[in-house]
Short mmCIF file of C-alpha atoms in Angstrom, two decimals:
data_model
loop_
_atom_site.label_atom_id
_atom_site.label_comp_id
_atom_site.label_asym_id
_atom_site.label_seq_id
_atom_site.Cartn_x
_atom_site.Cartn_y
_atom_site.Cartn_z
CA UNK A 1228 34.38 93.41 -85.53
CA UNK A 1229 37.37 91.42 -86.44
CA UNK A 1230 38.37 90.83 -82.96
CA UNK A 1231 34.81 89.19 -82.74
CA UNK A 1232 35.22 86.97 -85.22
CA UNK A 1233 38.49 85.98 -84.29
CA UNK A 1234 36.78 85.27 -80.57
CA UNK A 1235 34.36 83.40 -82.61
CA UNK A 1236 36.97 81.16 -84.43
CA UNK A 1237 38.87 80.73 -81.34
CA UNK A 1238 35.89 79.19 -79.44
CA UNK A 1239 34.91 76.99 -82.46
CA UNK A 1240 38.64 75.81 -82.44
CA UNK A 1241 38.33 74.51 -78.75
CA UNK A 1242 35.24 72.71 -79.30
CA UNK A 1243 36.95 70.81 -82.04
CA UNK A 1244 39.99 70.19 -80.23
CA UNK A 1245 37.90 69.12 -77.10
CA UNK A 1246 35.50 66.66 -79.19
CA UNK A 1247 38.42 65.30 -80.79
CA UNK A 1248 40.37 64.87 -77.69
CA UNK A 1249 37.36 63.19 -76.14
CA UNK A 1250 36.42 61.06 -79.19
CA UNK A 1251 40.45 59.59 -78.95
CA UNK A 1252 39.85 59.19 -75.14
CA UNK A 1253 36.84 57.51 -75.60
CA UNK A 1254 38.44 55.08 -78.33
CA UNK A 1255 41.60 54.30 -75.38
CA UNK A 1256 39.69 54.57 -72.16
CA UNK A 1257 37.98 51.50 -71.06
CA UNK A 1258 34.71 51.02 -68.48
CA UNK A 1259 34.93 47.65 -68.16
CA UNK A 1260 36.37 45.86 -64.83
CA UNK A 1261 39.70 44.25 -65.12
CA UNK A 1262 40.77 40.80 -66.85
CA UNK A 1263 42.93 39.74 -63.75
CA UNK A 1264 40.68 41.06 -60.36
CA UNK A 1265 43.73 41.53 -57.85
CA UNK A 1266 41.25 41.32 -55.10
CA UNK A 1267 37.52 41.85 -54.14
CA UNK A 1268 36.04 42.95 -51.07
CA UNK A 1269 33.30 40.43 -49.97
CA UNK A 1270 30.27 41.47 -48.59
CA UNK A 1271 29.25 42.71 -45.01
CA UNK A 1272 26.85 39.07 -44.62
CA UNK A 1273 28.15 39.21 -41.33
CA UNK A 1274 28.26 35.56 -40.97
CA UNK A 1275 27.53 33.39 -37.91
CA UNK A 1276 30.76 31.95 -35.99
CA UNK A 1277 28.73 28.20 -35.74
CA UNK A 1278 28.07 28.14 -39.50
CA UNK A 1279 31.60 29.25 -40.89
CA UNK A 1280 33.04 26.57 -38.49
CA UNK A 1281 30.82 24.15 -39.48
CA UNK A 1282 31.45 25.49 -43.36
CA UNK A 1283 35.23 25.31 -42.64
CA UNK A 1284 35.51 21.96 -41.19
CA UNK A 1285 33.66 20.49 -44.07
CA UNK A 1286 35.46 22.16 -46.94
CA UNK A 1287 38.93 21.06 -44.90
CA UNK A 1288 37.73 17.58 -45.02
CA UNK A 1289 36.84 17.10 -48.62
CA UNK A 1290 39.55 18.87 -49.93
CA UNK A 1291 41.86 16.35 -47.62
CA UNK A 1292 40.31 13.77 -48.90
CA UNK A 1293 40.22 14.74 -52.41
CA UNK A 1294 44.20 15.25 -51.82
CA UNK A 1295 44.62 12.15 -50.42
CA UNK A 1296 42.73 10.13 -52.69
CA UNK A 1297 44.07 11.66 -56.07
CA UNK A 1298 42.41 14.73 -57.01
CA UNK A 1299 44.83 17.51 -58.45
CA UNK A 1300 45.16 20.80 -56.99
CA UNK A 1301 43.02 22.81 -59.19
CA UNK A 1302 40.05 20.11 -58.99
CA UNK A 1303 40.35 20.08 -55.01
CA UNK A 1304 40.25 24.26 -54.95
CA UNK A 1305 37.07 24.22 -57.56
CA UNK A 1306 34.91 21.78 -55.81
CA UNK A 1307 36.16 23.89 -52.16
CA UNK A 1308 35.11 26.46 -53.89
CA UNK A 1309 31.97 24.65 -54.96
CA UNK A 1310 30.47 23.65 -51.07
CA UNK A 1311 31.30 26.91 -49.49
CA UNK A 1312 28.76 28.97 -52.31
CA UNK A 1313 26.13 26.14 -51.76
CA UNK A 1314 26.27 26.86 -48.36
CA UNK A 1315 26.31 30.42 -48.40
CA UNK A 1316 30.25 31.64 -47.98
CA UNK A 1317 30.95 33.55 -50.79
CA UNK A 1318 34.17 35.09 -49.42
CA UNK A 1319 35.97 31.59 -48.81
CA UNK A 1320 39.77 31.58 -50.18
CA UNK A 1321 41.67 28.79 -50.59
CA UNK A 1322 45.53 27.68 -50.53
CA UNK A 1323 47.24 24.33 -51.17
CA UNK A 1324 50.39 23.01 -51.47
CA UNK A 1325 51.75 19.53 -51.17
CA UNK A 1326 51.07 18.88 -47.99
CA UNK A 1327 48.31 21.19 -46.37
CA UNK A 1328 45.16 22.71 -47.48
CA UNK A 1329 44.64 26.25 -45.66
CA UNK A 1330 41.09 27.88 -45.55
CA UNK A 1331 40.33 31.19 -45.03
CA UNK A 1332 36.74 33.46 -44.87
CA UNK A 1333 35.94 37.15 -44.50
CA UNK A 1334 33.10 37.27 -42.29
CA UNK A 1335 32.74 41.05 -42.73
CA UNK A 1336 34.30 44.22 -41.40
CA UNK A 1337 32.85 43.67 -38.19
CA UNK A 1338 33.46 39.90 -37.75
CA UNK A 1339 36.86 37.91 -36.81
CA UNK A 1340 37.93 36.51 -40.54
CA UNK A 1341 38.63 33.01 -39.89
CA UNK A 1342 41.42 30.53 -40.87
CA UNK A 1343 42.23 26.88 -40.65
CA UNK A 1344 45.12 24.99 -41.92
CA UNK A 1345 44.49 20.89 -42.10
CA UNK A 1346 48.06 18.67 -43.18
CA UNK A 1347 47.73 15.98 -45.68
CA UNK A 1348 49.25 12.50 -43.57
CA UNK A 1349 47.94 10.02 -46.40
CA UNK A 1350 48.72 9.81 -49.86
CA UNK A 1351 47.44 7.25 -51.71
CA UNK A 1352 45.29 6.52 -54.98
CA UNK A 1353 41.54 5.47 -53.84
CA UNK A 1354 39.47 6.33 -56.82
CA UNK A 1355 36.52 4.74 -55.20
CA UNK A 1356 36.80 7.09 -52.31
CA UNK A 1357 37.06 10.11 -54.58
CA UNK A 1358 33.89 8.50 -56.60
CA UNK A 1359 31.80 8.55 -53.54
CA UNK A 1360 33.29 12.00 -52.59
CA UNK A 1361 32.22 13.29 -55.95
CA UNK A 1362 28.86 11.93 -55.60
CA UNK A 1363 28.12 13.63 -52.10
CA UNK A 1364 29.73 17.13 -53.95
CA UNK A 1365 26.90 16.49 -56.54
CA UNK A 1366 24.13 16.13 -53.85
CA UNK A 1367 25.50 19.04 -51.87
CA UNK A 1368 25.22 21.34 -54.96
CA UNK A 1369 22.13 20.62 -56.50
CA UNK A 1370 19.57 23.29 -56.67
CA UNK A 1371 17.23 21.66 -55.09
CA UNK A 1372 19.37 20.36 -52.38
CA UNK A 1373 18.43 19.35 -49.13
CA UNK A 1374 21.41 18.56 -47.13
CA UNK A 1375 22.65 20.06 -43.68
CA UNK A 1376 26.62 21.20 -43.54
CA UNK A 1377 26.50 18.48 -40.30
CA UNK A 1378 24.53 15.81 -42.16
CA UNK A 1379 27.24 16.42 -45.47
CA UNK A 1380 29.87 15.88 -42.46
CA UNK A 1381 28.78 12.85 -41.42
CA UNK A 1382 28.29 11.33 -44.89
CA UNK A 1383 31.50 11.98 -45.65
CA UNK A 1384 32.95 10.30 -42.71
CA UNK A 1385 30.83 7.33 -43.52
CA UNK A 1386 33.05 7.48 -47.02
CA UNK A 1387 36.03 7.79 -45.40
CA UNK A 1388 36.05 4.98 -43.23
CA UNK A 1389 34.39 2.95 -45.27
CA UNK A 1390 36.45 -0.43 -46.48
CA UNK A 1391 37.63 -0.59 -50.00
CA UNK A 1392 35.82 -2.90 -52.20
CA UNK A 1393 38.06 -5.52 -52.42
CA UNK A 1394 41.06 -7.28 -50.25
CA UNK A 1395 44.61 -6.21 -50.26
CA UNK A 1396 45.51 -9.11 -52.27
CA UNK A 1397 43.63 -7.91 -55.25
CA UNK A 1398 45.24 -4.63 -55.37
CA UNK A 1399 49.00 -6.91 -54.97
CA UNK A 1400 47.78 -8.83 -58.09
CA UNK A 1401 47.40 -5.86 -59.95
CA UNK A 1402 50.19 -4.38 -59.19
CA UNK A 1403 51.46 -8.12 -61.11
CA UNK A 1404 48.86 -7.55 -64.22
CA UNK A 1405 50.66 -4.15 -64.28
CA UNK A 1406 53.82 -5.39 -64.58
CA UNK A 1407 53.65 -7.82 -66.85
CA UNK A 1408 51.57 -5.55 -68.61
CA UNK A 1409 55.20 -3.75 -69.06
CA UNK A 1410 56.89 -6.72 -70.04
CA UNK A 1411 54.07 -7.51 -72.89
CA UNK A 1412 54.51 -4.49 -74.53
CA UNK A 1413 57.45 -5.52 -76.02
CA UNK A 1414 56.75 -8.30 -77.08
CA UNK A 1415 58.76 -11.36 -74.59
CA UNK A 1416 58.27 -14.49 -73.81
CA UNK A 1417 56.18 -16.15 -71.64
CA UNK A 1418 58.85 -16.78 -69.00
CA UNK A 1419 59.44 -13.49 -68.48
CA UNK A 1420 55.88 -12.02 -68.32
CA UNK A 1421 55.48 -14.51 -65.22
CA UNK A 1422 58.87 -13.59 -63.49
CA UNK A 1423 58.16 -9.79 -63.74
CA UNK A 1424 54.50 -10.37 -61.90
CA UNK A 1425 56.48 -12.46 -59.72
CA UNK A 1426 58.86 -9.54 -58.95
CA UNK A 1427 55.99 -6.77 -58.64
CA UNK A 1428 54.51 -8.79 -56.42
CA UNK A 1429 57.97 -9.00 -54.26
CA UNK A 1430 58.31 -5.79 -54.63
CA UNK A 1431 54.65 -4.57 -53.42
CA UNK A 1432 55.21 -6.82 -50.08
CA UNK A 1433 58.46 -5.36 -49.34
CA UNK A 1434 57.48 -1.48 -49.54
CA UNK A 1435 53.75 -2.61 -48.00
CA UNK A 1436 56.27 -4.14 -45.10
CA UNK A 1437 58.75 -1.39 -44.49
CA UNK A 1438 55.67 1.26 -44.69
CA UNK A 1439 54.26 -0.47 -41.87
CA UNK A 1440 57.61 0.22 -39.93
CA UNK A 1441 57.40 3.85 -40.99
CA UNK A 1442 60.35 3.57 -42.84
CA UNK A 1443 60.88 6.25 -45.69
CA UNK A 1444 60.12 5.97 -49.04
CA UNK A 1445 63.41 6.49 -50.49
CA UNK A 1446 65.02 3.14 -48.06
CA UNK A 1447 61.49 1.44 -48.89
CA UNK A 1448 62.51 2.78 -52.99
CA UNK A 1449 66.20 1.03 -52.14
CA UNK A 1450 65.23 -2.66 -50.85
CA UNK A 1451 62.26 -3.12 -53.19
CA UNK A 1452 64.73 -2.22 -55.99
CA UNK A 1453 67.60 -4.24 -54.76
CA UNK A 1454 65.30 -7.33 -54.56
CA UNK A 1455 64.12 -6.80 -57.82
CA UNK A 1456 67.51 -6.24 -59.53
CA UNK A 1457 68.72 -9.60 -57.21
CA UNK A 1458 66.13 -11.62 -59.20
CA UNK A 1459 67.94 -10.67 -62.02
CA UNK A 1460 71.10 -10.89 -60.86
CA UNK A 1461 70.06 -14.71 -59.85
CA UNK A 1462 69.30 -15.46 -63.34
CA UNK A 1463 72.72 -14.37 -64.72
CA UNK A 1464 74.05 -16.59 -62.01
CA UNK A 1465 72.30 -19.59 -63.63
CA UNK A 1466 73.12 -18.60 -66.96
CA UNK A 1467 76.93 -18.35 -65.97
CA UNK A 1468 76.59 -22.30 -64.96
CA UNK A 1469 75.42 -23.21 -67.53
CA UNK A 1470 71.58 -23.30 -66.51
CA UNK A 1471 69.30 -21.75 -68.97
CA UNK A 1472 65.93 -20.92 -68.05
CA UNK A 1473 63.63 -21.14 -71.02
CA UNK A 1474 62.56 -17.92 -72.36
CA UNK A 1475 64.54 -16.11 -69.56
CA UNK A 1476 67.43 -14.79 -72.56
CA UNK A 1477 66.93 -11.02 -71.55
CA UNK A 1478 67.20 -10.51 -67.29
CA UNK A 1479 67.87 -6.80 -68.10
CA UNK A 1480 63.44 -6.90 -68.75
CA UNK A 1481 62.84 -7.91 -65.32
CA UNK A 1482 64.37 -5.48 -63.49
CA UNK A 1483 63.12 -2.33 -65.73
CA UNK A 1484 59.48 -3.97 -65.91
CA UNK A 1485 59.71 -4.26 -61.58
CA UNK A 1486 61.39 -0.93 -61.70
CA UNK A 1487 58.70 1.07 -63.91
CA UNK A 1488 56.17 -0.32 -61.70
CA UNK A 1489 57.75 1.20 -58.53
CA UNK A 1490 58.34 4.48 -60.69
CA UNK A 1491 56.50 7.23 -59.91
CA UNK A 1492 55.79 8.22 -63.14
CA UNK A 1493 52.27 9.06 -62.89
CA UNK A 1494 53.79 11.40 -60.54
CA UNK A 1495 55.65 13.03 -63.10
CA UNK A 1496 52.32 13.69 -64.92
CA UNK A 1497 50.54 15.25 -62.06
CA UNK A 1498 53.23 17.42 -61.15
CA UNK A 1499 52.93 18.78 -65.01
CA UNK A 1500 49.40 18.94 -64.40
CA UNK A 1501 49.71 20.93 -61.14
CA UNK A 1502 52.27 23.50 -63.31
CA UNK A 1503 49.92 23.69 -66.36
CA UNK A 1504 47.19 24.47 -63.80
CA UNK A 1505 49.21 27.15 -62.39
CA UNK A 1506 49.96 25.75 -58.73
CA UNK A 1507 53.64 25.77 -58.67
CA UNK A 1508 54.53 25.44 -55.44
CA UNK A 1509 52.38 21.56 -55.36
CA UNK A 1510 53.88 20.85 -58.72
CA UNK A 1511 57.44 21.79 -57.47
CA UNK A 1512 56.75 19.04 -54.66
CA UNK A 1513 55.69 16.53 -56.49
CA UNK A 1514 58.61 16.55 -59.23
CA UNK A 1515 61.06 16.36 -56.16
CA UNK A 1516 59.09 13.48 -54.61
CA UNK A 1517 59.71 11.69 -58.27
CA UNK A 1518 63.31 12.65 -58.23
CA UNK A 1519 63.72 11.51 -54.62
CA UNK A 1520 62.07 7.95 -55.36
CA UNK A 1521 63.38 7.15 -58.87
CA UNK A 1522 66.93 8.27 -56.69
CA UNK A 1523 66.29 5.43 -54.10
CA UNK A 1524 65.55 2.91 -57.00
CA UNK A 1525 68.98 4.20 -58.80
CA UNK A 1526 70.70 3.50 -55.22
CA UNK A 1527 69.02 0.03 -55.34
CA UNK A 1528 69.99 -0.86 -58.31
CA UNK A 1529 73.80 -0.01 -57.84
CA UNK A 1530 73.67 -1.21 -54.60
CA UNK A 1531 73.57 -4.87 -56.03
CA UNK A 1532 75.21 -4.51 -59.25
CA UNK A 1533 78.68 -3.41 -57.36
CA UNK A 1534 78.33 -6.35 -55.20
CA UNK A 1535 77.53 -9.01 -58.16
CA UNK A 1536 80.73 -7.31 -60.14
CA UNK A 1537 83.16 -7.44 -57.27
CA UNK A 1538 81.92 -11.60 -56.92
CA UNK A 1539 82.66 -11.86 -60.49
CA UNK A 1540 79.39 -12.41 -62.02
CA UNK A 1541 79.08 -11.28 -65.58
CA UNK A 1542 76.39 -8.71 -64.97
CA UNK A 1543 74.92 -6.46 -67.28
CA UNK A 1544 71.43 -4.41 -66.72
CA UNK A 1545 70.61 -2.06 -69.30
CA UNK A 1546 68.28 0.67 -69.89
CA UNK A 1547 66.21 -0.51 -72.76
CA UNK A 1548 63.42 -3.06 -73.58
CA UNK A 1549 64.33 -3.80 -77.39
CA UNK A 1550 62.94 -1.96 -80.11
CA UNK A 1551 59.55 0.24 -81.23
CA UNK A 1552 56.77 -1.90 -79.36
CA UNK A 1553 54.67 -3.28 -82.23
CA UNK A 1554 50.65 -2.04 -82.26
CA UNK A 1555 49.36 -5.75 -81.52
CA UNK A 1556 51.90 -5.94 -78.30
CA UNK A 1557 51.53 -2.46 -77.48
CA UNK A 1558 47.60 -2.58 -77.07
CA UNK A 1559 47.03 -5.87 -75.24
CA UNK A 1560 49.94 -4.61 -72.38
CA UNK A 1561 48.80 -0.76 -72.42
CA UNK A 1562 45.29 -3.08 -71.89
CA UNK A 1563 46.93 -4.93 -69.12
CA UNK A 1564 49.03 -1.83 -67.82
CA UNK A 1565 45.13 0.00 -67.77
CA UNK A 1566 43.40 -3.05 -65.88
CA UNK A 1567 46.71 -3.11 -63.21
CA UNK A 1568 46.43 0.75 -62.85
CA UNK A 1569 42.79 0.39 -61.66
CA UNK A 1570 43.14 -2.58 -59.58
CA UNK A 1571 45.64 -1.03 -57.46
CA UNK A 1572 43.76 2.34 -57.17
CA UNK A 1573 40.71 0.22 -55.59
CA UNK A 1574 38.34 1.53 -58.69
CA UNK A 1575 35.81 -0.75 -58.60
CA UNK A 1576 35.20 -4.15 -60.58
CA UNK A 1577 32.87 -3.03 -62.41
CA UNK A 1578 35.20 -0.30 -63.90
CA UNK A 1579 38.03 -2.43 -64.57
CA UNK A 1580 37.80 -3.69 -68.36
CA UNK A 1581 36.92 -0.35 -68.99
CA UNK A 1582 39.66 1.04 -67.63
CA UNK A 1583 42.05 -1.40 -69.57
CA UNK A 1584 40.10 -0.75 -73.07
CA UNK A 1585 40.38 2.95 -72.47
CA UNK A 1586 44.17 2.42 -72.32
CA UNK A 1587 44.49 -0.27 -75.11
CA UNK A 1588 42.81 2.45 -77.40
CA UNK A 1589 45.28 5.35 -76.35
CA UNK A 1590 47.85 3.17 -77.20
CA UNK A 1591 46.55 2.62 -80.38
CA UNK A 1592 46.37 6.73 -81.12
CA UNK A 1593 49.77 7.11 -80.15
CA UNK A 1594 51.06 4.43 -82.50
CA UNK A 1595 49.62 5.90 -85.20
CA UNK A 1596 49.80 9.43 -84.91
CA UNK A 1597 53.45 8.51 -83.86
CA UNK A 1598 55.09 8.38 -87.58
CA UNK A 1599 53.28 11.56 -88.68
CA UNK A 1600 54.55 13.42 -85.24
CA UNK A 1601 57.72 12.62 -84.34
CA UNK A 1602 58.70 15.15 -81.67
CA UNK A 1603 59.04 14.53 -77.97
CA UNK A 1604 55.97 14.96 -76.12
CA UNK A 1605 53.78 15.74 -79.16
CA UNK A 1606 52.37 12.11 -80.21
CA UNK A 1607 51.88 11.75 -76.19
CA UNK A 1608 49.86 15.01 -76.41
CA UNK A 1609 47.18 13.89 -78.93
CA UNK A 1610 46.86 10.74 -77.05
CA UNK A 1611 46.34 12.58 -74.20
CA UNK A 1612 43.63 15.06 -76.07
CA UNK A 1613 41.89 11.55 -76.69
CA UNK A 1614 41.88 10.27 -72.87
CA UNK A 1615 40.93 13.56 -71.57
CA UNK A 1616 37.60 13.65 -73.86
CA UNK A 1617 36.41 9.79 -73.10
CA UNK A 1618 37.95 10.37 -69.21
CA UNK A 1619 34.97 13.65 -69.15
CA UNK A 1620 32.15 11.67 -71.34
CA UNK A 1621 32.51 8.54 -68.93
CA UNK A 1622 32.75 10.98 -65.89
CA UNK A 1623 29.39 12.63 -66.92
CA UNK A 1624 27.82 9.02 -67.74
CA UNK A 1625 28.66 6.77 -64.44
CA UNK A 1626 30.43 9.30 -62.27
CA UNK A 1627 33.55 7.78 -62.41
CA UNK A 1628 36.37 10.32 -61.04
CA UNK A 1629 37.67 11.68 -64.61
CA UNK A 1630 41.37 11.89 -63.51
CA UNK A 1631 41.22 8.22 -62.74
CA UNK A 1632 39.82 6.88 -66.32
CA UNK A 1633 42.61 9.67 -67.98
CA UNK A 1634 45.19 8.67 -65.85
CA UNK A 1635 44.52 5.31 -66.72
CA UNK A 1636 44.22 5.96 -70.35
CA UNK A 1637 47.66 7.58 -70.53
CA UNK A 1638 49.10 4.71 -67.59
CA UNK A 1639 50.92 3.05 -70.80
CA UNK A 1640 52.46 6.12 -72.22
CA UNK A 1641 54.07 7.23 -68.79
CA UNK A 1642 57.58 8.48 -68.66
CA UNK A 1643 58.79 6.09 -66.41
CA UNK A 1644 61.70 4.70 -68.56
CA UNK A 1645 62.97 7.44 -69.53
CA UNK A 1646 63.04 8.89 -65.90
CA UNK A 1647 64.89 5.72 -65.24
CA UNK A 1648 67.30 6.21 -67.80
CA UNK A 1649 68.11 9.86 -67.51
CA UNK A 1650 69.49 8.79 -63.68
CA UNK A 1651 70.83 5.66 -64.08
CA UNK A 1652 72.75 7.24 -66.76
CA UNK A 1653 73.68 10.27 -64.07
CA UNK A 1654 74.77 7.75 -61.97
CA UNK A 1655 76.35 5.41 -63.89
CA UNK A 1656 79.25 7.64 -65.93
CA UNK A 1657 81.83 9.88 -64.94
CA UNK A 1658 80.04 12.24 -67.52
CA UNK A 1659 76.63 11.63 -66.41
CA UNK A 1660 74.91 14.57 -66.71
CA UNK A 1661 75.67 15.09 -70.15
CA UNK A 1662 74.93 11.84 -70.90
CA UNK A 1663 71.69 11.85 -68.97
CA UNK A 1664 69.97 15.12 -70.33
CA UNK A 1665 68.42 13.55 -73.83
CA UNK A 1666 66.48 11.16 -71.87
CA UNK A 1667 65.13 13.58 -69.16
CA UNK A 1668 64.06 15.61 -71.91
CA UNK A 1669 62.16 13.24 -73.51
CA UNK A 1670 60.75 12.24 -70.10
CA UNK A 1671 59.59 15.76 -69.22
CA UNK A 1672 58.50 16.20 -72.86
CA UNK A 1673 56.25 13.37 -72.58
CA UNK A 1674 54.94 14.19 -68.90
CA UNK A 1675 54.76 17.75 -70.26
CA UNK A 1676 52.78 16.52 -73.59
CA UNK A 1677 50.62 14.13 -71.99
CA UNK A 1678 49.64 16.73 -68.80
CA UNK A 1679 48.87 19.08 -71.78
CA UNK A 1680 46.49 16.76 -73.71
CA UNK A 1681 44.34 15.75 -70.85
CA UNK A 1682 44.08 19.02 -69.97
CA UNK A 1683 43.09 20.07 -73.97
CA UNK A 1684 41.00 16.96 -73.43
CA UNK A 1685 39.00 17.65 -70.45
CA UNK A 1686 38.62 21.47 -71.19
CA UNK A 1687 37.30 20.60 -74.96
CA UNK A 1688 34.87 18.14 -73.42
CA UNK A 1689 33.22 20.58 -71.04
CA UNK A 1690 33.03 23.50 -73.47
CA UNK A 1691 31.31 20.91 -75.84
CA UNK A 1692 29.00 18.83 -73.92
CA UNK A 1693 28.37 21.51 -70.98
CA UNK A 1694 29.37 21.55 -67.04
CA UNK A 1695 27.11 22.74 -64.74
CA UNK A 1696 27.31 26.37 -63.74
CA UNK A 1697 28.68 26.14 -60.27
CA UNK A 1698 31.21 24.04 -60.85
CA UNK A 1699 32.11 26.46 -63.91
CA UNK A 1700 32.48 29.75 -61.68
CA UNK A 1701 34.03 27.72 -59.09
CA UNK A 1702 36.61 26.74 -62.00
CA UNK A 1703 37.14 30.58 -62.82
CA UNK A 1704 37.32 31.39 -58.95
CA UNK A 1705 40.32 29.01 -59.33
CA UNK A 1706 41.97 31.21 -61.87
CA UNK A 1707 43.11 34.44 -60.34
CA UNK A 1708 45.98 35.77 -58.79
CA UNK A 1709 47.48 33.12 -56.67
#
């Protein structure tokens, strides 16, 4: 009897320790799939050859030209992403870096996958381009959609040989506006404003010149710098005989105003972008394309002030522009900067004020959320947050590419000087890298800060106001493993 009860007891005893051991299982074992999918196994569809050419060839091309034109990394994979599901690839996989765009697709376990790797040549900024490129995305993705994969083709190549809606000239005059835009900012005379368009526009005809030839960038970076810094070096000459240009007191502004506008310091940006984003490898590329360029203008600039010392002229170019650039100064050239930055990316006319007012009021968040944030990259961060929302609500209103109306919202805030600064000074001293680390903090601070807010921007903007639900899972697509 009391062996039977002990039984009893000993079986009760289990139960309990099982139901607790499964309740505490239970509470730690999940059913759901994993956060980070390390890879998925794409259906048998068994896919025709023709089509996932056809598929391929098209995705190639728009990407390229969404490289080519502008587009960052992450918005070149999504919209990829976006054309192969509306035409019926669901196991397409894409790879960029700086210079290629690889595509891949599983065409089943009895199929050949296939792969095809297309090389960017041209890089340039041709927001109209990218508009229409958009546009025919749209079309392509529509529910209701009636376009062929070789009818899509041969829109596009329509768009990409299409002429740019207005003369070279134009784009040289902004590249002027954009200059003296600089020079504005802080506030100069007259004089000057007209001697740094003058210079841009030296500037834009030597590296358009030397491009032709196929010369590098970097030598291209080196004359268009030494003529700019010659300029200056002319009007120290005058000075030193006694000739005094009126208005012309400060040469040091032409040179920095012609040398931010050969900076690549929207480059900086996008390569902060890319690394926010997580492609590493394009943003990598980029930041040693900006080092390589802002280099040659560094070379440049030495280049002629040795030879202007060893003459004997009194010679002295600087790294600054004056002072804090007032709000009143600071708006109308971040207004000029903004109409210069779109005339040179060919966005068209009808964009262009917009574009300037967009960057005039950017400025005008920065200077006064400024005083109240004080560390480097932060103010340039909520002005960014402020470009990224109006760059999405004008996208989703007239279709305008939204990295071109936030890049040319943030166009005035642009590290450029700094960049300047931080190797000039590397260059310039026997203890230059000490010397030069401040200001390339500040400049990746603020390339850092304003990637950041656009991004905060852009992101805020869709989760607000909606996106449409391919381009959404084409966006998470975009996130995993890379």
């Amino acid at each position: 009897m009391t062996n039977s009860i002990n039984d009893r007891r000993n079986v009760l005893r289990d139960r309990v320790s099982r139901s607790i051991s499964r309740l505490a299982g239970d509470a730690i074992r999940t059913i759901d799939a994993p956060t980070q999918v390390i890879s998925i196994v794409t259906a048998d569809d068994q896919m025709p050859q023709r089509h996932a050419r056809l598929v391929i060839d098209l995705c190639l091309r728009a990407g390229e030209a969404m490289l080519a034109t502008g587009a960052s990394a992450a918005d070149v994979v999504a919209t990829v992403l976006r054309v192969s599901t509306a035409y019926g690839v669901s196991g397409m996989h894409v790879d960029i870096t700086f210079t290629s765009l690889t595509v891949s697709i599983h065409r089943g376990m009895n199929e050949d996958p296939m792969s095809v790797m297309r090389v960017v040549k041209v890089r340039t900024t041709d927001y109209s381009r990218l508009q229409n490129v958009y546009l025919l995305i749209d079309e392509i993705t529509r529910a209701d959609s009636q376009i062929g994969v070789e009818e899509a083709r041969e829109t596009l190549n329509s768009i990409l040989t299409s002429p740019h809606p207005y003369r070279r000239w134009v784009v040289t005059a902004g590249k002027a506006i954009l200059a003296a835009g600089v020079v504005v900012m802080f506030d100069v005379s007259f004089v000057l404003v007209f001697i740094a368009a003058a210079t841009a526009i030296l500037s834009d005809v030597i590296t358009r010149k030397l491009g032709k030839l196929l010369v590098p960038d970097f030598f291209a970076q080196i004359a268009a710098a030494m003529a700019t810094t010659s300029i200056a070096v002319f009007i120290f000459w005058l000075r030193s005989m006694g000739i005094e240009l009126p208005g012309s007191n400060s040469p040091t502004v032409i040179v920095i105003a012609g040398i931010i506008t050969l900076l690549s310091g929207v480059g900086l940006t996008a390569s902060a972008r890319d690394a926010i984003d997580g492609y590493y490898v394009t943003a990598t590329a980029r930041g040693m394309e900006v080092f390589m360029l802002t280099l040659g203008l560094a070379v440049g600039i030495s280049i002629v002030l040795g030879a202007a010392l060893r003459i004997g002229l009194p010679v002295t170019i600087g790294t600054s522009l004056g002072g804090d650039i007032g709000l009143v100064p600071g708006v109308v050239g971040s207004a000029l900067i903004g109409v210069g930055f779109a005339l040179t990316s060919y966005v068209r006319l009808r964009y262009v004020l917009l574009m300037g007012a967009l960057a005039g009021l950017v400025f005008a968040v920065y200077s006064l959320v400024l005083p109240l944030a004080s560390q480097p990259g932060l103010a340039p961060g909520i002005a960014g947050i402020v470009a990224g929302v109006i760059g999405y609500l004008i996208f989703r209103w007239v279709k305008v590419p939204e990295s071109a109306m936030t890049m040319a919202g943030i166009i005035g805030l642009i590290p450029g000087l700094a960049v300047y600064r931080s190797l000039y000074a590397l260059m310039d001293s026997a203890n230059g890298v000490t010397e030069a680390l401040p200001a390339m903090v500040i400049a990746l601070a603020t390339g850092i800060g304003l990637a950041a807010g656009t991004t905060i921007g852009g992101f805020a903007a869709r989760r607000i106001f909606g996106l449409d639900r391919s381009a959404m899972l084409a966006g998470r697509r975009t996130r995993g493993a890379r």
